[in-house]
Short mmCIF file of C-alpha atoms and ligand atoms in Angstrom, two decimals:
data_model
loop_
_atom_site.label_atom_id
_atom_site.label_comp_id
_atom_site.label_asym_id
_atom_site.label_seq_id
_atom_site.Cartn_x
_atom_site.Cartn_y
_atom_site.Cartn_z
CA MET A 1 28.86 -37.45 14.82
CA LYS A 2 28.04 -33.86 16.56
CA GLU A 3 26.81 -34.26 20.23
CA THR A 4 24.73 -31.60 21.67
CA LYS A 5 24.57 -31.41 25.51
CA HIS A 6 22.92 -29.54 28.02
CA PHE A 7 24.46 -25.95 29.45
CA ILE A 8 24.00 -25.72 32.91
CA ASN A 9 26.00 -23.38 35.16
CA GLY A 10 28.59 -22.67 32.46
CA GLU A 11 29.34 -26.11 31.65
CA PHE A 12 28.21 -28.47 28.95
CA VAL A 13 26.70 -31.76 30.59
CA GLY A 14 25.20 -34.90 29.28
CA SER A 15 22.35 -36.39 30.76
CA ALA A 16 22.58 -38.54 33.78
CA ASN A 17 19.84 -41.07 32.56
CA GLY A 18 21.93 -41.32 29.34
CA ARG A 19 18.82 -40.69 27.25
CA THR A 20 19.63 -38.86 23.72
CA PHE A 21 17.70 -38.24 20.56
CA ALA A 22 18.58 -37.73 16.93
CA ASN A 23 19.14 -34.29 15.36
CA THR A 24 17.78 -34.73 11.69
CA SER A 25 18.42 -32.90 8.66
CA PRO A 26 14.96 -31.68 7.20
CA ALA A 27 16.75 -31.29 3.81
CA THR A 28 17.96 -34.96 3.43
CA GLY A 29 16.07 -36.92 6.19
CA GLN A 30 19.48 -38.11 7.43
CA GLN A 31 20.49 -37.99 11.31
CA ILE A 32 23.42 -35.12 11.76
CA GLY A 33 23.71 -35.32 15.42
CA ILE A 34 22.68 -36.54 18.74
CA VAL A 35 21.37 -34.36 21.49
CA HIS A 36 20.95 -35.24 25.36
CA GLU A 37 17.50 -35.30 26.68
CA ALA A 38 16.99 -33.58 30.15
CA GLY A 39 15.25 -35.68 32.92
CA ARG A 40 14.06 -33.82 35.93
CA GLU A 41 17.63 -34.00 37.57
CA GLU A 42 18.98 -31.69 35.06
CA VAL A 43 16.16 -29.23 34.84
CA ASP A 44 16.63 -29.22 38.85
CA GLN A 45 20.15 -28.50 38.39
CA ALA A 46 19.59 -25.76 35.74
CA VAL A 47 16.98 -24.06 38.02
CA SER A 48 19.13 -24.33 41.06
CA ALA A 49 22.01 -22.58 39.21
CA ALA A 50 19.88 -19.85 37.64
CA ARG A 51 18.51 -19.20 41.14
CA ALA A 52 21.87 -18.86 42.54
CA ALA A 53 23.18 -16.65 39.88
CA LEU A 54 20.42 -14.27 40.77
CA THR A 55 22.25 -13.20 43.96
CA GLY A 56 25.53 -13.79 43.08
CA ASP A 57 27.86 -11.70 40.69
CA TRP A 58 25.13 -11.12 38.33
CA GLY A 59 22.86 -9.91 40.86
CA ARG A 60 25.28 -7.41 42.45
CA MET A 61 26.64 -6.25 39.04
CA PRO A 62 26.09 -2.47 38.17
CA VAL A 63 23.69 -1.97 35.31
CA ALA A 64 26.25 -0.55 33.06
CA GLU A 65 28.43 -3.17 33.46
CA ARG A 66 25.66 -5.77 32.71
CA MET A 67 24.66 -3.77 29.43
CA ALA A 68 28.44 -3.57 28.43
CA LEU A 69 28.22 -7.49 28.83
CA LEU A 70 25.27 -7.66 26.70
CA HIS A 71 26.81 -5.73 23.75
CA LYS A 72 30.13 -7.89 24.04
CA LEU A 73 27.87 -10.94 23.65
CA ALA A 74 25.91 -9.39 20.46
CA ASP A 75 29.50 -8.74 19.03
CA GLY A 76 30.60 -12.42 19.96
CA ILE A 77 27.56 -13.87 18.10
CA ASN A 78 28.70 -11.79 15.04
CA ALA A 79 32.40 -12.72 15.54
CA ARG A 80 31.21 -16.23 15.06
CA PHE A 81 28.63 -15.33 12.28
CA ASP A 82 29.50 -18.18 9.96
CA GLU A 83 29.38 -21.15 12.58
CA PHE A 84 25.75 -19.60 13.93
CA LEU A 85 24.53 -19.45 10.15
CA GLU A 86 25.76 -23.07 9.54
CA ALA A 87 24.34 -24.25 12.60
CA GLU A 88 21.03 -22.67 11.88
CA CYS A 89 20.77 -23.93 8.42
CA LEU A 90 21.67 -27.34 9.16
CA ASP A 91 18.97 -27.57 11.75
CA THR A 92 16.14 -25.87 9.84
CA GLY A 93 17.24 -26.30 6.26
CA LYS A 94 16.41 -22.45 5.44
CA PRO A 95 18.58 -20.99 2.77
CA ALA A 96 21.48 -19.20 3.88
CA SER A 97 20.28 -15.95 2.15
CA LEU A 98 17.60 -15.97 4.54
CA ALA A 99 19.24 -16.67 7.72
CA ARG A 100 22.11 -14.38 6.84
CA HIS A 101 19.93 -11.28 6.75
CA VAL A 102 17.20 -11.98 9.19
CA ASP A 103 17.82 -15.07 11.79
CA ILE A 104 21.69 -14.41 12.68
CA PRO A 105 22.06 -10.30 12.75
CA ARG A 106 18.68 -9.96 14.63
CA GLY A 107 19.41 -12.78 17.09
CA ALA A 108 22.62 -10.81 17.75
CA ALA A 109 20.86 -7.40 17.81
CA ASN A 110 18.34 -8.42 20.11
CA PHE A 111 20.82 -8.35 23.07
CA LYS A 112 22.08 -4.62 22.17
CA ILE A 113 18.63 -3.34 21.54
CA PHE A 114 17.38 -4.37 24.92
CA ALA A 115 20.58 -3.33 26.67
CA ASP A 116 20.04 -0.02 25.40
CA LEU A 117 16.55 0.56 26.06
CA VAL A 118 16.58 -0.75 29.82
CA LYS A 119 19.13 1.68 30.58
CA ASN A 120 17.00 4.72 29.73
CA VAL A 121 13.60 3.55 30.89
CA PRO A 122 12.25 6.05 33.66
CA THR A 123 9.70 4.93 36.34
CA GLU A 124 6.98 7.03 37.95
CA SER A 125 6.59 9.01 41.14
CA PHE A 126 3.56 10.71 43.06
CA MET A 127 3.38 13.05 45.95
CA LEU A 128 0.41 12.30 48.04
CA ASP A 129 -1.05 15.06 50.38
CA THR A 130 -1.59 13.87 54.00
CA PRO A 131 -3.72 15.39 56.79
CA ASP A 132 -0.62 16.73 58.63
CA GLY A 133 0.41 18.75 55.57
CA ALA A 134 3.96 16.83 55.30
CA GLY A 135 2.68 14.51 52.26
CA ALA A 136 4.11 11.17 51.15
CA LEU A 137 6.52 10.54 48.02
CA ASN A 138 5.77 7.63 46.23
CA TYR A 139 8.21 6.11 43.58
CA ALA A 140 8.44 3.13 41.49
CA LEU A 141 11.28 0.45 41.32
CA ARG A 142 11.69 -2.09 38.59
CA LYS A 143 13.14 -5.45 40.04
CA PRO A 144 14.26 -8.67 38.14
CA LYS A 145 11.34 -11.14 37.92
CA GLY A 146 13.73 -13.79 39.04
CA VAL A 147 14.39 -17.28 37.21
CA ILE A 148 12.60 -17.26 33.72
CA ALA A 149 11.75 -20.27 31.75
CA VAL A 150 12.22 -19.97 28.02
CA VAL A 151 10.58 -22.27 25.62
CA SER A 152 11.09 -21.38 21.87
CA PRO A 153 10.11 -22.93 18.71
CA TRP A 154 12.07 -23.98 15.53
CA ASN A 155 11.07 -21.79 13.00
CA LEU A 156 13.37 -18.73 13.82
CA PRO A 157 15.42 -20.28 16.50
CA LEU A 158 18.17 -17.92 17.57
CA LEU A 159 16.11 -14.83 16.58
CA LEU A 160 13.00 -15.86 18.62
CA MET A 161 15.03 -17.42 21.65
CA THR A 162 17.18 -14.11 21.95
CA TRP A 163 14.10 -12.07 21.35
CA LYS A 164 13.24 -13.35 24.93
CA VAL A 165 16.85 -13.96 26.57
CA GLY A 166 17.63 -10.27 25.47
CA PRO A 167 15.26 -8.32 27.66
CA ALA A 168 15.36 -11.00 30.22
CA LEU A 169 19.17 -10.54 30.71
CA ALA A 170 18.83 -6.90 30.40
CA CYS A 171 16.48 -6.61 33.20
CA GLY A 172 18.79 -8.49 35.45
CA ASN A 173 17.02 -12.08 35.50
CA THR A 174 18.55 -15.27 34.71
CA VAL A 175 17.12 -17.99 32.23
CA ILE A 176 16.79 -21.70 31.47
CA VAL A 177 16.04 -22.20 27.91
CA LYS A 178 14.37 -25.16 26.33
CA PRO A 179 14.82 -24.74 22.53
CA SER A 180 12.66 -26.70 20.21
CA GLU A 181 13.80 -30.36 19.83
CA GLU A 182 14.15 -29.74 15.85
CA THR A 183 16.70 -27.10 16.46
CA PRO A 184 19.10 -27.47 19.38
CA SER A 185 22.26 -26.08 17.82
CA THR A 186 22.35 -22.49 17.87
CA THR A 187 20.87 -22.23 21.60
CA THR A 188 23.72 -24.51 22.53
CA LEU A 189 26.73 -22.44 20.67
CA LEU A 190 25.48 -19.17 22.45
CA GLY A 191 26.55 -20.93 25.57
CA GLU A 192 30.16 -20.95 24.53
CA VAL A 193 29.89 -17.37 23.77
CA MET A 194 28.37 -16.48 27.06
CA ASN A 195 31.23 -18.21 28.54
CA ASP A 196 33.91 -16.60 26.07
CA VAL A 197 32.52 -12.81 26.99
CA GLY A 198 32.33 -13.52 30.78
CA ILE A 199 28.84 -13.52 31.47
CA PRO A 200 28.64 -15.26 35.23
CA LYS A 201 27.81 -19.07 35.37
CA GLY A 202 24.36 -19.67 35.88
CA VAL A 203 22.87 -16.90 34.14
CA TYR A 204 22.16 -18.80 31.13
CA ASN A 205 21.00 -22.26 30.96
CA VAL A 206 19.92 -24.56 28.43
CA VAL A 207 18.24 -28.05 28.80
CA HIS A 208 17.15 -30.16 25.56
CA GLY A 209 14.21 -32.43 25.25
CA PHE A 210 10.55 -32.55 24.30
CA GLY A 211 7.55 -31.01 25.55
CA PRO A 212 5.24 -33.67 27.52
CA ASP A 213 6.77 -35.80 29.84
CA SER A 214 10.11 -34.45 29.12
CA ALA A 215 12.19 -31.12 29.58
CA GLY A 216 9.49 -28.79 28.51
CA GLU A 217 6.97 -29.96 31.04
CA PHE A 218 9.53 -30.45 33.48
CA LEU A 219 10.58 -26.91 33.24
CA THR A 220 7.32 -25.06 32.84
CA SER A 221 5.85 -27.12 35.95
CA HIS A 222 9.11 -26.60 38.16
CA LYS A 223 8.35 -24.72 41.44
CA GLY A 224 11.38 -22.98 41.28
CA ILE A 225 10.72 -20.60 38.26
CA ASP A 226 9.43 -17.27 38.31
CA GLY A 227 8.06 -16.62 35.11
CA ILE A 228 7.58 -18.54 31.75
CA THR A 229 7.75 -16.92 28.07
CA PHE A 230 6.85 -19.07 25.44
CA THR A 231 6.63 -19.07 21.69
CA GLY A 232 4.76 -21.82 19.93
CA GLU A 233 1.71 -23.31 19.01
CA THR A 234 -1.87 -22.31 20.72
CA ARG A 235 -2.41 -25.76 21.97
CA THR A 236 1.14 -25.89 23.71
CA GLY A 237 0.40 -22.72 25.31
CA ALA A 238 -2.91 -24.25 26.76
CA ALA A 239 -0.83 -27.21 28.09
CA ILE A 240 1.94 -25.08 29.57
CA LEU A 241 -0.97 -22.88 31.16
CA LYS A 242 -2.42 -25.68 32.72
CA ALA A 243 0.92 -27.09 33.82
CA SER A 244 1.96 -24.05 35.39
CA ALA A 245 -1.19 -23.12 37.10
CA ASP A 246 -0.58 -24.79 40.45
CA HIS A 247 2.43 -22.34 41.25
CA ILE A 248 0.86 -19.27 39.93
CA ARG A 249 3.41 -18.08 37.33
CA HIS A 250 3.43 -15.04 35.18
CA VAL A 251 3.32 -16.19 31.55
CA SER A 252 3.96 -14.29 28.08
CA PHE A 253 2.79 -16.28 25.36
CA GLU A 254 3.41 -15.92 21.51
CA LEU A 255 1.05 -18.31 19.93
CA GLY A 256 -0.08 -19.11 16.51
CA GLY A 257 -1.96 -17.30 13.65
CA LYS A 258 -4.07 -17.57 10.63
CA ASN A 259 -3.27 -14.08 9.17
CA PRO A 260 -5.16 -12.25 6.46
CA ALA A 261 -3.79 -10.10 3.76
CA LEU A 262 -6.43 -7.47 2.42
CA VAL A 263 -5.52 -6.43 -1.16
CA PHE A 264 -7.65 -3.62 -2.49
CA ALA A 265 -8.10 -2.49 -6.22
CA ASP A 266 -6.55 0.54 -5.46
CA CYS A 267 -3.09 -0.82 -4.11
CA ASP A 268 0.22 -0.95 -6.08
CA MET A 269 0.09 -4.12 -7.53
CA GLU A 270 3.63 -4.95 -8.03
CA LYS A 271 4.31 -4.03 -4.27
CA ALA A 272 1.17 -6.24 -3.10
CA VAL A 273 2.22 -9.19 -5.16
CA GLU A 274 5.80 -9.21 -3.89
CA GLY A 275 4.66 -8.50 -0.31
CA THR A 276 2.26 -11.35 -0.46
CA MET A 277 4.71 -13.79 -2.21
CA ARG A 278 7.14 -13.01 0.90
CA SER A 279 4.37 -13.11 3.53
CA ALA A 280 3.05 -16.60 1.93
CA PHE A 281 6.21 -18.51 1.21
CA ALA A 282 9.08 -17.04 3.17
CA ASN A 283 10.73 -19.62 5.44
CA CYS A 284 8.72 -22.19 3.43
CA GLY A 285 5.65 -20.53 4.99
CA GLN A 286 6.81 -21.16 8.87
CA VAL A 287 6.57 -17.76 10.18
CA CYS A 288 3.95 -17.10 12.88
CA LEU A 289 3.28 -13.85 10.82
CA GLY A 290 2.69 -15.15 7.42
CA THR A 291 -0.29 -15.00 5.42
CA GLU A 292 -2.45 -18.13 4.81
CA ARG A 293 -5.83 -16.12 3.79
CA VAL A 294 -5.36 -13.47 1.10
CA TYR A 295 -8.58 -11.51 0.22
CA VAL A 296 -8.54 -9.71 -3.07
CA GLU A 297 -11.21 -6.87 -4.35
CA ARG A 298 -12.83 -8.52 -7.16
CA PRO A 299 -11.93 -6.05 -9.95
CA ILE A 300 -7.91 -7.14 -9.62
CA PHE A 301 -8.64 -10.51 -8.39
CA ASP A 302 -7.47 -12.38 -11.61
CA GLU A 303 -4.49 -10.35 -12.31
CA PHE A 304 -3.37 -10.67 -8.90
CA LEU A 305 -4.01 -14.35 -8.81
CA ALA A 306 -2.19 -14.81 -11.82
CA ARG A 307 0.87 -13.04 -10.85
CA LEU A 308 1.04 -14.68 -7.26
CA LYS A 309 0.70 -18.04 -9.21
CA ARG A 310 3.73 -16.89 -11.51
CA GLY A 311 5.78 -15.79 -8.52
CA ALA A 312 5.20 -19.13 -6.54
CA GLU A 313 6.26 -21.13 -9.67
CA HIS A 314 9.33 -19.31 -10.03
CA MET A 315 10.59 -20.42 -6.48
CA LYS A 316 13.49 -22.33 -6.46
CA LEU A 317 13.70 -25.20 -4.01
CA GLY A 318 17.07 -26.35 -2.91
CA ALA A 319 20.12 -26.88 -0.55
CA TRP A 320 20.65 -24.12 1.95
CA ASN A 321 24.00 -23.41 0.58
CA ASP A 322 22.90 -23.18 -3.03
CA PRO A 323 22.74 -19.50 -3.73
CA GLU A 324 20.11 -19.90 -6.02
CA THR A 325 17.64 -21.35 -3.51
CA SER A 326 14.68 -19.33 -2.29
CA MET A 327 12.74 -22.02 -0.40
CA GLY A 328 14.06 -24.77 2.03
CA PRO A 329 12.21 -27.75 3.30
CA LEU A 330 9.65 -27.86 5.97
CA ILE A 331 11.07 -28.54 9.66
CA SER A 332 10.38 -32.39 9.74
CA LYS A 333 8.64 -35.33 7.92
CA GLU A 334 6.29 -34.99 10.78
CA HIS A 335 5.40 -31.39 9.79
CA GLN A 336 5.57 -32.62 6.05
CA ARG A 337 2.83 -35.07 6.80
CA LYS A 338 0.65 -32.51 8.73
CA VAL A 339 0.94 -29.95 5.72
CA LEU A 340 0.31 -32.75 3.07
CA GLY A 341 -2.53 -33.63 5.06
CA TYR A 342 -4.15 -30.07 4.71
CA TYR A 343 -3.04 -30.16 0.73
CA ASP A 344 -5.43 -33.21 0.58
CA LYS A 345 -8.07 -31.70 2.73
CA ALA A 346 -8.31 -28.66 0.73
CA VAL A 347 -9.09 -30.58 -2.33
CA ALA A 348 -11.66 -32.64 -0.19
CA GLU A 349 -13.24 -29.26 0.92
CA GLY A 350 -13.63 -28.34 -2.68
CA ALA A 351 -10.53 -26.05 -3.52
CA THR A 352 -9.34 -25.54 -6.80
CA VAL A 353 -5.69 -25.86 -6.90
CA VAL A 354 -4.19 -22.98 -8.77
CA THR A 355 -0.61 -24.31 -8.34
CA GLY A 356 1.34 -26.76 -6.22
CA GLY A 357 -0.72 -29.04 -3.83
CA GLY A 358 1.94 -31.91 -3.58
CA GLU A 359 5.52 -33.23 -2.99
CA PRO A 360 8.07 -32.03 -5.29
CA GLU A 361 10.76 -34.33 -7.03
CA MET A 362 14.00 -33.54 -5.25
CA PRO A 363 17.53 -34.58 -6.74
CA GLY A 364 20.13 -36.83 -4.83
CA ASP A 365 20.11 -36.65 -1.11
CA LEU A 366 17.31 -34.21 -1.01
CA ALA A 367 14.83 -36.57 -2.06
CA GLY A 368 14.87 -37.91 1.31
CA GLY A 369 13.81 -34.55 2.78
CA ALA A 370 10.60 -32.81 4.04
CA TRP A 371 9.97 -30.71 0.87
CA VAL A 372 6.60 -29.43 -0.37
CA GLN A 373 5.39 -27.20 -3.38
CA PRO A 374 4.66 -23.76 -2.54
CA THR A 375 0.63 -23.93 -3.05
CA ILE A 376 -2.15 -21.49 -3.98
CA TRP A 377 -5.87 -22.23 -3.81
CA THR A 378 -9.15 -20.49 -4.31
CA GLY A 379 -12.88 -21.63 -3.98
CA LEU A 380 -12.86 -22.55 -0.13
CA ALA A 381 -15.75 -22.01 1.88
CA ASP A 382 -15.14 -19.63 4.81
CA ASP A 383 -15.91 -22.24 7.36
CA ALA A 384 -13.58 -24.82 5.68
CA GLU A 385 -10.95 -26.38 8.06
CA CYS A 386 -8.39 -25.08 5.28
CA ILE A 387 -9.20 -21.40 6.28
CA ARG A 388 -9.77 -21.82 10.16
CA ASP A 389 -6.51 -24.11 10.84
CA GLU A 390 -3.02 -22.66 11.40
CA ILE A 391 -1.49 -24.96 8.52
CA PHE A 392 2.27 -23.39 8.82
CA GLY A 393 3.37 -24.22 5.33
CA PRO A 394 4.16 -22.36 1.87
CA CYS A 395 0.39 -22.23 1.02
CA CYS A 396 -2.48 -19.77 1.13
CA HIS A 397 -6.13 -19.40 -0.06
CA VAL A 398 -7.18 -16.46 -2.36
CA ARG A 399 -10.56 -15.16 -2.45
CA PRO A 400 -12.45 -12.34 -3.66
CA PHE A 401 -14.32 -9.59 -1.74
CA ASP A 402 -16.61 -6.62 -2.83
CA SER A 403 -16.40 -3.86 -0.24
CA GLU A 404 -14.28 -2.72 2.55
CA ASP A 405 -16.92 -3.76 5.13
CA GLU A 406 -16.83 -7.27 3.82
CA ALA A 407 -13.19 -7.26 3.78
CA VAL A 408 -12.82 -6.46 7.43
CA ALA A 409 -15.45 -9.08 8.48
CA LEU A 410 -13.47 -11.53 6.53
CA ALA A 411 -10.14 -10.66 8.31
CA ASN A 412 -11.57 -10.65 11.51
CA ASP A 413 -13.47 -14.29 11.11
CA THR A 414 -10.82 -16.07 13.03
CA ASP A 415 -10.02 -17.32 16.67
CA TYR A 416 -6.79 -15.90 15.96
CA GLY A 417 -5.62 -12.22 16.12
CA LEU A 418 -1.73 -11.90 15.43
CA ALA A 419 -1.06 -10.00 12.12
CA ALA A 420 -2.49 -8.69 9.31
CA ALA A 421 -1.23 -7.03 5.78
CA ILE A 422 -3.39 -4.12 4.09
CA TRP A 423 -2.55 -3.43 0.46
CA THR A 424 -3.87 0.18 -0.58
CA GLU A 425 -2.67 3.44 -1.83
CA ASN A 426 -5.52 5.28 -0.15
CA ALA A 427 -4.45 6.49 3.27
CA GLY A 428 -7.98 7.11 4.81
CA ARG A 429 -8.78 3.47 4.00
CA ALA A 430 -5.46 2.16 5.47
CA HIS A 431 -5.91 4.05 8.89
CA ARG A 432 -9.54 2.98 8.75
CA VAL A 433 -9.03 -0.70 8.13
CA ALA A 434 -5.95 -1.01 10.29
CA ALA A 435 -8.10 0.25 13.34
CA ASN A 436 -10.77 -2.42 12.32
CA VAL A 437 -8.70 -5.66 11.78
CA ASN A 438 -8.18 -7.47 15.03
CA ALA A 439 -4.70 -8.46 15.02
CA GLY A 440 -1.68 -7.19 17.39
CA ILE A 441 0.36 -6.03 14.28
CA VAL A 442 -1.08 -4.48 11.18
CA TRP A 443 1.14 -3.86 8.17
CA VAL A 444 0.16 -1.15 5.42
CA ASN A 445 2.04 -1.93 2.16
CA SER A 446 4.69 -3.99 3.95
CA TRP A 447 5.19 -7.13 5.71
CA PHE A 448 7.85 -8.26 8.64
CA LEU A 449 9.09 -4.83 8.84
CA ARG A 450 9.72 -4.76 12.57
CA ASP A 451 10.72 -1.56 14.67
CA LEU A 452 11.72 -3.44 18.08
CA ARG A 453 10.75 -0.70 20.43
CA THR A 454 7.01 -1.40 19.24
CA PRO A 455 4.85 -3.88 21.11
CA PHE A 456 4.64 -7.34 19.74
CA GLY A 457 2.01 -10.11 20.59
CA GLY A 458 -1.37 -11.57 19.63
CA MET A 459 -5.11 -11.08 20.59
CA GLY A 460 -7.52 -13.97 20.71
CA ALA A 461 -5.80 -17.34 20.53
CA SER A 462 -2.69 -15.76 19.47
CA GLY A 463 -1.28 -14.94 22.61
CA ILE A 464 -1.32 -13.44 25.94
CA GLY A 465 0.84 -10.36 26.59
CA ARG A 466 3.05 -7.89 24.62
CA GLU A 467 6.88 -8.07 24.23
CA GLY A 468 9.16 -5.41 22.35
CA GLY A 469 10.31 -2.08 23.74
CA VAL A 470 9.39 -1.19 27.20
CA HIS A 471 6.42 -3.42 26.87
CA SER A 472 8.78 -6.36 27.66
CA LEU A 473 9.39 -4.78 31.21
CA GLU A 474 5.92 -5.81 32.19
CA PHE A 475 6.91 -9.43 32.03
CA TYR A 476 10.52 -9.31 32.75
CA THR A 477 10.48 -7.07 35.81
CA GLU A 478 8.44 -6.81 38.86
CA LEU A 479 7.16 -3.30 39.30
CA LYS A 480 6.97 -2.09 43.20
CA ASN A 481 5.86 0.91 44.76
CA VAL A 482 7.85 2.62 47.73
CA CYS A 483 5.84 5.12 49.82
CA VAL A 484 7.69 7.20 51.96
CA LYS A 485 5.91 9.45 54.65
CA LEU A 486 7.51 12.70 54.65
P1 NAD B 501 5.31 -26.12 19.49
O1 NAD B 501 4.15 -25.68 20.40
O2 NAD B 501 5.10 -27.59 19.08
O3 NAD B 501 6.75 -26.16 20.15
C1 NAD B 501 7.19 -25.02 20.70
C2 NAD B 501 8.13 -25.47 22.02
O4 NAD B 501 7.36 -25.74 23.07
C3 NAD B 501 9.17 -26.49 21.67
O5 NAD B 501 10.29 -26.02 22.38
C4 NAD B 501 8.65 -27.89 22.38
O6 NAD B 501 9.41 -28.68 22.72
C5 NAD B 501 7.88 -26.95 23.49
N1 NAD B 501 6.65 -27.91 24.07
C6 NAD B 501 5.75 -28.57 23.48
N2 NAD B 501 5.00 -29.39 24.17
C7 NAD B 501 5.25 -28.57 25.37
C8 NAD B 501 4.44 -28.89 26.79
N3 NAD B 501 3.49 -29.74 26.76
N4 NAD B 501 5.28 -28.39 27.93
C9 NAD B 501 6.32 -27.27 27.68
N5 NAD B 501 6.88 -27.52 26.44
C10 NAD B 501 6.45 -27.80 25.40
O7 NAD B 501 5.71 -25.12 18.41
P2 NAD B 501 6.51 -25.06 16.98
O8 NAD B 501 6.09 -26.10 16.21
O9 NAD B 501 7.96 -25.17 17.42
O10 NAD B 501 6.37 -23.73 16.63
C11 NAD B 501 5.38 -23.51 15.52
C12 NAD B 501 4.32 -22.60 16.10
O11 NAD B 501 4.72 -21.52 16.74
C13 NAD B 501 3.26 -22.08 15.22
O12 NAD B 501 1.98 -22.46 15.64
C14 NAD B 501 3.31 -20.53 15.05
O13 NAD B 501 2.65 -19.81 14.65
C15 NAD B 501 3.93 -20.38 16.37
N6 NAD B 501 4.79 -19.06 16.60
C16 NAD B 501 4.48 -18.11 17.15
C17 NAD B 501 5.21 -16.97 16.90
C18 NAD B 501 4.53 -15.64 17.59
O14 NAD B 501 5.37 -14.85 17.99
N7 NAD B 501 3.26 -15.64 17.87
C19 NAD B 501 6.31 -16.90 16.53
C20 NAD B 501 7.11 -18.04 15.87
C21 NAD B 501 6.15 -19.09 16.13
#
């Protein structure tokens, strides 16, 4: 059985306390490995290693050399593409067709993109007049922030972890990653690639475990870290904020969403249905940017709903390595219980189940997995819990609207503000609605199309701060001013 250890100071090490937990396949419910659980001792060791590396070879390395190493790292992931692919698919159950195009290539690309970006970022300077007429020159310098704690989720494990580790290392920081307990494998495998390409010891460290009273809490409350970047649930973000408050840490939070899609009668129906199919059901609905609230202008409501239903009923649930599979399982039996709980609650709250609504029958080994049916509802009240809460499963509610103002008001009737999709062929409306919807990212006639130079993050309960492009530098560097009296 596969054994997954921590990666500290360039070495794979087990837990001193001997504690381990099971790595379970979400597709079958069977155990596929054991994972060491870090205690305070391993977290202390990782923080010490990361701090020492800041002033060692890594800290002294010329920028061009650091960037060349990050390019080699991305090439190193691609050279072991199939190993990363299999590890990610076994941990998550997601179809290889998805991970091959999204998780692994984008996971690797994150290192190159931020290496190229950091090399080319200017800083500001100002000349100040002084009474003696000689003046003073001010210029800004960006320094690495220091030791960064990276706490990542299970839905896109490699991609979302490197989305943070890429800019952190490009800016000269060192990191300690606490991957989700559900998906420990690719984060650990990356340690091997770090060693293979010659990233100095202590720059990249990994500790495994859970959140409260485990590696997550020990890391985020540790005195020796300089910043925390976290992607996960809003509730967890609040717990981390409290745990880190005593030491005054800069945080960057990418949290949950309850994202709307606004489908106007003047949309291209084909595109809108195809896009909403993806945004509601891709990755079994476990995408923070996914759509769980669909608002459709009344004249096209029936046709749109019928087409979406047809699409959902054509999805093929199956094993990750079956080329026919278009949807995998949820991440765990625990998450399956949560999602099925919402499926029951929707009915109790008065929903009409258009399709799905339960657990599918799966053949053979797959019968023990965390499967749920892609599900569409209508008829829920705007204040129903299924409309307010992030469910994080393959489900959406479809509701009609009658005017643009009503559509915008419905979209904004949420505590969250992560993403929105607008489907219209009217350019004026597209820009107007995009400006008025409260979300960190708004797509017009597309979904999940990402230019990594652009700001990414959420409003309200969806996060704190922006990452992406030069915006990542706000978190991963300290900006200081030098004032020189001439
Ligand atoms: P989660 O909050 O349960 O866990 C995320 C990570 O935090 C895991 O590594 C977990 O072990 C750790 N953790 C949990 N409790 C902790 C604590 N008290 N202290 C320190 N660490 C702790 O999230 P998840 O279930 O893994 O991921 C799904 C959630 O992530 C959804 O809400 C989704 O919307 C969100 N998400 C957001 C984005 C975004 O970019 N905004 C992207 C992906 C996922």
